[in-house]
Amino acid sequence: MPNLVADLWAGFSLAKLAYSVVLIAVIWLLASELLRVWLDRQLYVSAPNYFDDGKADSVKAAAFGSQILAHHHRLRAELNSELERRRAEAVTGPAEVLRRWPVVKDTLSLPPEGLKQLELKIQGFDIGGLLTKLRGWISPDNEAVVTVEARAVPPTARLVEAGVSWAQAPQWDKQKVPALRYFITPPAASDDVAAAAVAASLLWADVAKGDEEFRKIPHEEFSAWARGWQRYRIVRDRGATAGKLEKIDTDLLEEAGKGIKPILDRKPAYPEVWRLAANLVALHPTSIPDNKLTWEKYRDLYLAAIGAPATQAGVLPPADERSAGILGPGGAVWTEDGQLGAKITAVLKDAGGKRFLLLPGLLARDDQLPKDLFDRSAPPDRRLVARVVRLIEVRASGPKIALAEMAAEFRADNGAIKELGEEPKRGDALLVSETAQVGTVGGIDVPLSGLGEGFLEVSPRVTAAGDAGIAILNRDQKLVAMAYAGTESKSFLLPLPGVLKRENLSLAN
């Protein structure tokens, strides 16, 4: 071995090193090509053919291709992010709040160069080119070819249409769902809108190939909804609220409303269109042109479309009706835009006797305090009920509880809840306040994706839609937890005795 090393070192030269690097690169290209032939399922979009008033334009073609990729990547990321946000904020879980929400797995990219990069010639014959042609014949890429036609519309407008040819498009029942091997996007006023429609349609196909229910939604409808939802999302994430909108907010909301108006006129196949309409009108009543419906009506249409009860969490649902001016366990409060609500868990007092409403921390999801909370009324009758002034972590890496000061005209009462119990243990029976729902603790300090850890896992499921924050009692009718999240078969609760004792908080008399 020493002699071998010595011989290698003695024969070392930069030329040999460079040649070795070239050989390794060739081997790598050949190996990657072999993997592509057998395993590649990636969807590619080639550089589009772009015709502007009948003339080919390579610069606009390249830009249009980049726009498709950018829109696809952005929409994919935003849909997956929204999925996590809804899981974190809704007690109903994937079976109810998240049903038919698009979960996107595939990505989109430009076709790889592969052996096109390899100029391998023998006596002038291009071996690399031959292999590339053979590869395209034997195992063609899953590629969507886009052709764009743009033309001027006097006096100043433009009309852009994109045709997509997709030989390997997913195929299912052709009697019920149109094939995607060739489709045309609706006429658009700009390249950006047309590129977004292509991206959304390709993304829709990715979701629909694994979701039979999603196939019932026309890809054109999904594309229009997606663009409107993205506009609404920008406004929502800016923290805009009804009555406090800037021009950029109203412009975005009106663009979204204009985009979904034709779908609303013919009745949507996708329930999320109703939900988007409710959100738009709640923020800006004139978002949708010639609109005749209230956000409450759109909300009810959404709930009916998904077969959910009228207390669905997170979609402008009605609050629990209670005596005017009295707050307590089971009552509900809402964020100013009406999109997020929760039940009051209990009324607490600190060491100095100051009283607070105990609520789930999801009501102040952005951690920006103070956070005003309101009753169920629509503007201008909506009343300020309370103001979140403090968020407290139950665990270092888990969710939070919120403490809210009550408005002066309200008083609070814990009703039948008189005492704080001990931390629940595995096997303990827990029940939902004011109901007959009883479950058993099967897990302690359970982690949940997107929510953190520290939850109690209870089965069978004891919470229902709209129960976020509701008080959970032990067999002795003592407060031990609040409802926070759930799935079809389990409820996930936040234990309270430990954190309340740590913070020197107790139930108010």
Coordinates of C-alpha atoms in Angstrom, one line a residue:
M1 CA 0.0 0.0 0.0
P2 CA 2.8 2.5 0.8
N3 CA 4.3 1.8 -2.6
L4 CA 1.0 2.3 -4.3
V5 CA 0.5 5.7 -2.6
A6 CA 4.1 6.6 -3.5
D7 CA 3.6 5.6 -7.1
L8 CA 0.4 7.7 -7.3
W9 CA 2.1 10.7 -5.9
A10 CA 5.1 10.3 -8.2
G11 CA 2.8 10.2 -11.2
F12 CA 0.6 13.2 -10.1
S13 CA 0.1 16.1 -12.4
L14 CA -2.5 18.8 -12.9
A15 CA -3.3 17.5 -16.3
K16 CA -4.2 14.1 -14.9
L17 CA -6.3 15.7 -12.2
A18 CA -8.2 17.8 -14.7
Y19 CA -8.8 14.7 -16.9
S20 CA -10.0 12.8 -13.9
V21 CA -12.5 15.6 -13.0
V22 CA -13.8 15.5 -16.6
L23 CA -14.3 11.7 -16.4
I24 CA -16.1 12.0 -13.1
A25 CA -18.4 14.7 -14.6
V26 CA -19.2 12.5 -17.5
I27 CA -20.0 9.6 -15.2
W28 CA -22.2 11.8 -13.1
L29 CA -24.1 13.0 -16.2
L30 CA -24.6 9.4 -17.4
A31 CA -25.7 8.3 -13.9
S32 CA -28.2 11.1 -13.6
E33 CA -29.5 10.4 -17.1
L34 CA -30.0 6.8 -16.1
L35 CA -32.0 7.8 -13.0
R36 CA -34.1 10.1 -15.1
V37 CA -35.0 7.4 -17.6
W38 CA -36.3 5.1 -14.8
L39 CA -37.4 7.3 -11.9
D40 CA -38.1 10.8 -13.1
R41 CA -41.8 11.8 -12.5
Q42 CA -41.1 15.6 -12.2
L43 CA -43.4 17.9 -14.1
Y44 CA -41.5 20.3 -16.4
V45 CA -42.7 23.4 -18.3
S46 CA -40.6 24.2 -21.4
A47 CA -39.8 27.7 -22.6
P48 CA -43.1 28.9 -24.1
N49 CA -43.8 29.9 -27.6
Y50 CA -44.9 33.5 -27.4
F51 CA -46.6 35.3 -30.3
D52 CA -47.3 39.0 -29.9
D53 CA -49.7 40.1 -32.6
G54 CA -48.6 37.1 -34.6
K55 CA -44.9 37.8 -34.3
A56 CA -42.6 35.4 -32.3
D57 CA -41.0 37.1 -29.3
S58 CA -38.3 35.1 -27.6
V59 CA -37.7 37.6 -24.8
K60 CA -41.4 37.6 -23.7
A61 CA -41.4 33.8 -24.1
A62 CA -38.5 33.4 -21.6
A63 CA -40.2 35.9 -19.2
F64 CA -43.5 34.1 -19.4
G65 CA -41.9 30.8 -18.6
S66 CA -40.3 32.4 -15.5
Q67 CA -43.6 33.8 -14.5
I68 CA -45.3 30.4 -14.6
L69 CA -42.6 28.9 -12.4
A70 CA -42.7 31.8 -9.9
H71 CA -46.6 31.6 -9.7
H72 CA -46.5 27.8 -9.2
H73 CA -43.9 27.9 -6.5
R74 CA -45.6 30.8 -4.7
L75 CA -49.1 29.3 -4.8
R76 CA -47.8 25.9 -3.7
A77 CA -46.0 27.5 -0.7
E78 CA -49.0 29.6 0.2
L79 CA -51.5 26.7 0.1
N80 CA -49.3 24.5 2.2
S81 CA -48.7 27.4 4.6
E82 CA -52.4 28.0 4.9
L83 CA -53.0 24.3 5.6
E84 CA -50.7 24.6 8.7
R85 CA -52.4 27.9 9.7
R86 CA -55.8 26.4 9.7
R87 CA -54.7 23.3 11.6
A88 CA -53.3 25.6 14.2
E89 CA -56.4 27.8 14.5
A90 CA -59.3 25.4 14.1
V91 CA -60.6 22.8 16.5
T92 CA -62.3 20.7 13.8
G93 CA -59.2 19.1 12.2
P94 CA -58.7 17.9 8.7
A95 CA -62.1 16.1 8.5
E96 CA -64.0 19.4 8.7
V97 CA -62.3 22.7 8.4
L98 CA -59.6 21.3 6.2
R99 CA -61.7 19.1 3.9
R100 CA -60.9 19.5 0.2
W101 CA -58.0 21.9 1.0
P102 CA -55.4 21.4 -1.8
V103 CA -52.3 19.7 -0.5
V104 CA -49.6 20.2 -3.1
K105 CA -46.7 17.7 -3.3
D106 CA -45.2 18.1 -6.8
T107 CA -43.0 20.9 -7.9
L108 CA -42.5 22.5 -11.3
S109 CA -39.3 23.3 -13.1
L110 CA -37.6 23.8 -16.4
P111 CA -36.5 20.6 -18.3
P112 CA -32.9 19.6 -17.3
E113 CA -30.2 19.8 -20.0
G114 CA -29.2 16.1 -19.4
L115 CA -27.0 14.8 -22.2
K116 CA -27.5 18.0 -24.2
Q117 CA -24.6 19.3 -22.0
L118 CA -22.4 16.4 -23.2
E119 CA -20.7 17.1 -26.6
L120 CA -19.5 13.5 -27.2
K121 CA -18.4 12.9 -30.8
I122 CA -16.7 10.0 -32.5
Q123 CA -15.3 10.8 -35.9
G124 CA -17.6 13.8 -36.1
F125 CA -20.7 11.8 -35.1
D126 CA -22.6 13.4 -32.2
I127 CA -23.2 10.6 -29.7
G128 CA -24.6 12.9 -27.1
G129 CA -27.2 14.2 -29.5
L130 CA -28.2 10.7 -30.5
L131 CA -28.6 9.6 -26.9
T132 CA -30.7 12.7 -26.2
K133 CA -33.1 11.9 -29.1
L134 CA -33.3 8.2 -28.1
R135 CA -34.0 9.3 -24.5
G136 CA -36.9 11.5 -25.7
W137 CA -38.3 8.7 -27.8
I138 CA -37.9 5.9 -25.1
S139 CA -38.8 7.9 -22.0
P140 CA -40.0 11.5 -22.8
D141 CA -40.1 14.0 -20.0
N142 CA -43.4 14.8 -18.3
E143 CA -43.5 18.2 -20.0
A144 CA -46.2 20.8 -20.5
V145 CA -45.7 22.9 -23.7
V146 CA -47.2 26.4 -23.5
T147 CA -48.1 28.6 -26.5
V148 CA -49.0 32.2 -25.8
E149 CA -51.0 34.4 -28.1
A150 CA -51.2 38.1 -27.2
R151 CA -52.8 40.8 -29.2
A152 CA -53.7 44.4 -28.9
V153 CA -57.3 45.4 -28.3
P154 CA -58.0 49.0 -29.2
P155 CA -57.5 51.5 -27.9
T156 CA -55.0 50.5 -25.1
A157 CA -55.9 47.0 -23.8
R158 CA -54.2 43.7 -24.5
L159 CA -55.7 40.2 -24.6
V160 CA -53.5 37.2 -23.6
E161 CA -54.4 33.6 -24.0
A162 CA -52.3 30.6 -23.2
G163 CA -52.7 27.1 -24.7
V164 CA -51.1 24.2 -22.8
S165 CA -50.2 20.9 -24.5
W166 CA -49.5 18.2 -21.9
A167 CA -49.0 14.7 -23.4
Q168 CA -48.7 13.0 -20.0
A169 CA -51.5 14.8 -18.2
P170 CA -53.3 12.8 -15.5
Q171 CA -56.2 10.9 -17.0
W172 CA -59.4 9.9 -15.1
D173 CA -63.0 9.5 -16.1
K174 CA -63.3 11.3 -19.4
Q175 CA -67.1 11.2 -19.2
K176 CA -67.1 13.4 -16.0
V177 CA -63.9 15.4 -16.1
P178 CA -62.4 17.1 -19.2
A179 CA -59.0 15.8 -20.2
L180 CA -56.0 18.0 -19.6
R181 CA -53.9 17.0 -22.6
Y182 CA -54.7 20.3 -24.1
F183 CA -56.5 23.3 -22.5
I184 CA -56.7 27.0 -23.0
T185 CA -56.7 29.5 -20.1
P186 CA -59.4 32.2 -20.0
P187 CA -58.5 35.4 -21.8
A188 CA -56.4 37.7 -19.5
A189 CA -55.5 41.3 -19.5
S190 CA -51.8 40.7 -18.9
D191 CA -49.1 38.1 -19.1
D192 CA -48.9 37.9 -15.3
V193 CA -52.6 36.8 -15.0
A194 CA -52.3 34.3 -17.9
A195 CA -49.1 32.8 -16.4
A196 CA -50.8 32.5 -13.0
A197 CA -53.8 30.7 -14.6
V198 CA -51.4 28.2 -16.3
A199 CA -49.6 27.6 -13.0
A200 CA -52.8 27.1 -11.0
S201 CA -54.2 24.7 -13.6
L202 CA -51.1 22.5 -13.4
L203 CA -51.2 22.7 -9.7
W204 CA -54.9 21.7 -9.7
A205 CA -54.1 18.6 -11.7
D206 CA -51.4 17.6 -9.2
V207 CA -54.0 17.7 -6.4
A208 CA -56.9 16.2 -8.5
K209 CA -55.0 13.1 -9.6
G210 CA -55.1 11.9 -5.9
D211 CA -58.4 13.4 -4.9
E212 CA -61.5 12.3 -6.6
E213 CA -63.7 15.0 -5.0
F214 CA -61.3 17.7 -6.2
R215 CA -61.7 16.6 -9.8
K216 CA -65.3 17.9 -9.7
I217 CA -63.9 21.4 -9.5
P218 CA -63.2 23.0 -12.9
H219 CA -59.5 24.0 -13.2
E220 CA -60.6 27.4 -14.5
E221 CA -62.7 27.9 -11.3
F222 CA -59.8 26.9 -9.1
S223 CA -57.5 29.2 -11.0
A224 CA -59.8 32.2 -10.5
W225 CA -60.3 31.4 -6.8
A226 CA -56.6 31.0 -6.3
R227 CA -55.7 34.4 -7.6
G228 CA -58.5 36.0 -5.6
W229 CA -57.5 34.1 -2.5
Q230 CA -53.9 35.3 -2.9
R231 CA -55.1 38.9 -3.0
Y232 CA -57.2 38.5 0.0
R233 CA -54.3 36.8 1.8
I234 CA -52.1 39.7 1.3
V235 CA -54.6 42.0 2.9
R236 CA -55.3 39.6 5.8
D237 CA -51.6 39.2 6.5
R238 CA -51.1 42.9 6.5
G239 CA -53.3 43.0 9.5
A240 CA -56.0 45.0 7.8
T241 CA -59.4 45.1 9.5
A242 CA -62.9 46.3 8.4
G243 CA -63.1 50.1 8.5
K244 CA -59.3 50.5 8.6
L245 CA -58.4 49.7 5.0
E246 CA -55.8 51.6 2.9
K247 CA -56.2 52.0 -0.8
I248 CA -53.8 49.1 -1.5
D249 CA -56.1 46.9 0.6
T250 CA -59.4 48.0 -1.2
D251 CA -57.7 47.6 -4.6
L252 CA -56.6 44.1 -3.8
L253 CA -60.0 43.1 -2.4
E254 CA -61.9 44.6 -5.3
E255 CA -59.6 42.7 -7.8
A256 CA -60.3 39.5 -5.9
G257 CA -64.1 40.2 -5.9
K258 CA -64.1 41.0 -9.6
G259 CA -62.3 37.8 -10.3
I260 CA -64.8 35.5 -8.5
K261 CA -67.9 37.4 -9.5
P262 CA -68.6 35.2 -12.6
I263 CA -68.2 32.1 -10.5
L264 CA -70.6 33.3 -7.9
D265 CA -73.2 34.1 -10.6
R266 CA -73.3 30.5 -11.8
K267 CA -72.9 28.8 -8.3
P268 CA -69.4 27.6 -7.4
A269 CA -68.4 23.9 -7.5
Y270 CA -65.6 24.7 -5.0
P271 CA -66.9 25.7 -1.6
E272 CA -63.8 27.8 -0.9
V273 CA -65.2 30.4 -3.3
W274 CA -68.2 31.0 -0.9
R275 CA -65.7 31.3 2.0
L276 CA -63.6 33.8 0.1
A277 CA -66.7 35.8 -0.8
A278 CA -67.6 35.9 2.9
N279 CA -64.1 37.1 3.9
L280 CA -64.1 39.8 1.1
V281 CA -67.5 41.2 2.0
A282 CA -66.7 41.2 5.8
L283 CA -63.6 43.3 5.2
H284 CA -64.9 45.5 2.3
P285 CA -68.7 45.3 1.5
T286 CA -68.2 46.6 -2.0
S287 CA -65.4 44.1 -3.0
I288 CA -67.7 42.1 -5.2
P289 CA -69.4 44.1 -8.0
D290 CA -73.2 44.4 -7.8
N291 CA -73.2 42.2 -4.6
K292 CA -76.6 41.6 -3.0
L293 CA -75.6 39.2 -0.2
T294 CA -74.1 39.8 3.3
W295 CA -71.0 38.0 4.5
E296 CA -73.3 36.0 6.8
K297 CA -75.2 34.6 3.8
Y298 CA -71.9 33.7 2.0
R299 CA -70.8 32.0 5.2
D300 CA -74.0 30.0 5.4
L301 CA -73.6 29.0 1.8
Y302 CA -70.0 27.8 2.5
L303 CA -71.1 25.8 5.5
A304 CA -74.0 24.2 3.6
A305 CA -71.6 23.3 0.7
I306 CA -69.2 21.4 3.0
G307 CA -72.1 19.9 5.1
A308 CA -70.8 21.5 8.3
P309 CA -72.8 22.8 11.2
A310 CA -73.4 26.6 11.5
T311 CA -70.9 26.9 14.3
Q312 CA -67.9 26.1 12.1
A313 CA -64.7 27.6 13.5
G314 CA -62.8 30.2 11.7
V315 CA -65.4 31.1 9.0
L316 CA -67.3 33.9 10.5
P317 CA -69.5 31.6 12.6
P318 CA -72.1 32.8 15.0
A319 CA -71.2 33.0 18.7
D320 CA -72.9 31.3 21.5
E321 CA -76.0 33.4 22.5
R322 CA -75.8 34.6 26.1
S323 CA -77.3 37.2 28.4
A324 CA -76.3 40.7 27.3
G325 CA -73.5 42.1 29.4
I326 CA -72.5 38.8 31.1
L327 CA -69.4 36.9 30.1
G328 CA -68.3 33.5 31.3
P329 CA -67.4 29.9 30.3
G330 CA -68.9 28.9 27.0
G331 CA -69.5 32.4 25.7
A332 CA -67.7 33.4 22.5
V333 CA -65.6 36.3 21.4
W334 CA -64.3 37.2 17.9
T335 CA -61.5 39.1 16.2
E336 CA -62.5 42.4 14.6
D337 CA -62.7 40.9 11.1
G338 CA -65.0 38.2 12.4
Q339 CA -62.8 35.4 11.0
L340 CA -61.5 33.9 14.2
G341 CA -63.5 33.1 17.3
A342 CA -63.1 31.1 20.5
K343 CA -65.0 30.1 23.6
I344 CA -64.3 31.7 27.0
T345 CA -62.7 29.1 29.2
A346 CA -63.0 30.8 32.6
V347 CA -62.8 34.0 34.5
L348 CA -59.5 34.4 36.4
K349 CA -58.1 36.8 38.9
D350 CA -54.4 37.6 39.7
A351 CA -52.8 38.1 43.1
G352 CA -54.1 41.7 43.2
G353 CA -57.7 40.7 42.4
K354 CA -57.7 41.9 38.8
R355 CA -60.1 39.9 36.7
F356 CA -59.4 38.4 33.2
L357 CA -61.1 36.2 30.7
L358 CA -59.1 33.0 30.0
L359 CA -58.9 32.3 26.2
P360 CA -56.8 30.2 23.8
G361 CA -53.8 32.1 22.5
L362 CA -54.7 31.4 18.9
L363 CA -56.9 34.6 19.0
A364 CA -53.7 36.6 19.0
R365 CA -51.9 34.5 16.4
D366 CA -49.5 37.3 15.4
D367 CA -48.6 37.9 19.1
Q368 CA -49.4 41.6 18.5
L369 CA -50.9 43.0 21.7
P370 CA -53.3 44.4 22.7
K371 CA -55.8 42.5 20.6
D372 CA -59.4 43.7 20.6
L373 CA -62.2 41.1 20.7
F374 CA -65.8 41.6 19.8
D375 CA -69.3 40.0 19.9
R376 CA -71.0 38.3 16.9
S377 CA -72.8 41.4 15.6
A378 CA -72.0 42.8 12.2
P379 CA -70.7 46.4 11.8
P380 CA -71.7 48.9 12.8
D381 CA -73.5 47.1 15.7
R382 CA -70.4 45.1 16.7
R383 CA -69.4 45.7 20.3
L384 CA -66.0 45.6 21.9
V385 CA -66.1 42.8 24.5
A386 CA -62.6 42.4 25.7
R387 CA -58.9 43.1 24.9
V388 CA -56.1 40.5 25.0
V389 CA -53.3 42.0 27.1
R390 CA -51.1 39.1 27.8
L391 CA -50.0 35.8 26.3
I392 CA -48.5 33.0 28.4
E393 CA -46.7 29.9 27.2
V394 CA -48.0 26.7 28.7
R395 CA -44.7 24.9 27.6
A396 CA -41.6 26.5 26.3
S397 CA -42.2 25.0 22.9
G398 CA -46.0 24.9 22.9
P399 CA -49.1 27.0 22.4
K400 CA -50.2 29.9 24.6
I401 CA -53.1 30.9 26.7
A402 CA -54.4 34.5 26.5
L403 CA -55.6 36.8 29.3
A404 CA -58.1 39.5 28.2
E405 CA -59.4 42.5 30.1
M406 CA -63.2 43.0 29.8
A407 CA -64.9 46.1 28.5
A408 CA -66.4 48.3 31.2
E409 CA -70.0 47.5 30.4
F410 CA -69.5 43.7 30.8
R411 CA -69.3 41.6 34.0
A412 CA -68.0 38.1 34.3
D413 CA -69.3 35.0 36.1
N414 CA -67.8 31.5 36.2
G415 CA -71.2 29.9 36.7
A416 CA -70.9 26.2 37.7
I417 CA -67.1 26.1 37.5
K418 CA -65.9 26.7 41.1
E419 CA -62.5 25.1 41.5
L420 CA -59.3 24.3 39.7
G421 CA -58.3 20.7 39.6
E422 CA -55.0 18.9 39.4
E423 CA -53.0 18.2 36.2
P424 CA -54.7 15.3 34.3
K425 CA -53.0 11.9 34.1
R426 CA -53.2 9.1 31.6
G427 CA -56.4 7.2 32.0
D428 CA -58.3 10.1 33.6
A429 CA -61.9 10.7 32.3
L430 CA -62.5 14.3 31.1
L431 CA -65.7 16.0 30.0
V432 CA -66.6 19.1 28.1
S433 CA -68.3 21.7 30.2
E434 CA -72.1 21.8 29.9
T435 CA -72.2 18.7 27.7
A436 CA -72.3 14.9 28.2
Q437 CA -69.2 14.3 26.1
V438 CA -66.6 12.2 28.1
G439 CA -63.2 11.0 26.9
T440 CA -60.1 9.3 28.3
V441 CA -56.6 10.8 28.4
G442 CA -54.4 8.6 26.3
G443 CA -51.3 10.9 26.0
I444 CA -49.5 13.6 28.0
D445 CA -47.3 16.3 26.5
V446 CA -48.3 15.3 23.0
P447 CA -46.6 17.2 20.1
L448 CA -48.7 18.5 17.2
S449 CA -47.4 19.6 13.8
G450 CA -47.4 23.4 13.6
L451 CA -48.7 23.8 17.1
G452 CA -45.9 22.6 19.3
E453 CA -46.0 20.2 22.3
G454 CA -47.7 19.9 25.7
F455 CA -51.2 18.7 24.6
L456 CA -53.4 16.2 26.3
E457 CA -54.6 13.5 23.8
V458 CA -58.2 12.4 24.6
S459 CA -60.3 9.8 22.8
P460 CA -62.9 9.4 21.6
R461 CA -63.2 13.0 20.3
V462 CA -65.1 15.1 22.8
T463 CA -64.9 18.5 21.1
A464 CA -66.9 19.7 18.1
A465 CA -66.7 22.5 15.6
G466 CA -66.5 25.9 17.3
D467 CA -65.2 24.5 20.6
A468 CA -61.8 26.1 20.7
G469 CA -61.3 27.4 24.3
I470 CA -64.3 25.6 25.9
A471 CA -63.7 24.5 29.5
I472 CA -62.7 20.8 30.1
L473 CA -63.5 19.4 33.5
N474 CA -62.6 16.3 35.5
R475 CA -65.1 13.9 37.1
D476 CA -65.3 16.2 40.1
Q477 CA -66.4 19.1 37.9
K478 CA -63.1 20.9 38.4
L479 CA -61.4 22.9 35.6
V480 CA -58.4 21.0 34.2
A481 CA -58.0 22.0 30.5
M482 CA -59.3 24.0 27.5
A483 CA -60.1 22.6 24.1
Y484 CA -57.6 23.5 21.4
A485 CA -57.5 21.2 18.4
G486 CA -58.9 17.9 17.1
T487 CA -59.1 15.2 14.4
E488 CA -61.8 12.8 13.4
S489 CA -61.2 10.5 16.4
K490 CA -59.3 12.5 19.0
S491 CA -59.4 15.9 20.8
F492 CA -56.3 17.7 21.8
L493 CA -56.6 19.8 25.0
L494 CA -54.3 22.3 26.7
P495 CA -53.8 21.5 30.4
L496 CA -54.3 24.5 32.7
P497 CA -53.6 23.8 36.4
G498 CA -49.8 23.9 36.1
V499 CA -49.5 27.1 34.1
L500 CA -52.2 28.9 36.2
K501 CA -50.5 28.0 39.5
R502 CA -47.2 29.0 38.1
E503 CA -48.5 32.4 37.1
N504 CA -50.4 32.8 40.5
L505 CA -53.8 32.9 38.7
S506 CA -56.9 31.5 40.2
L507 CA -60.6 31.2 39.4
A508 CA -62.5 34.4 40.2
N509 CA -65.4 34.1 42.7

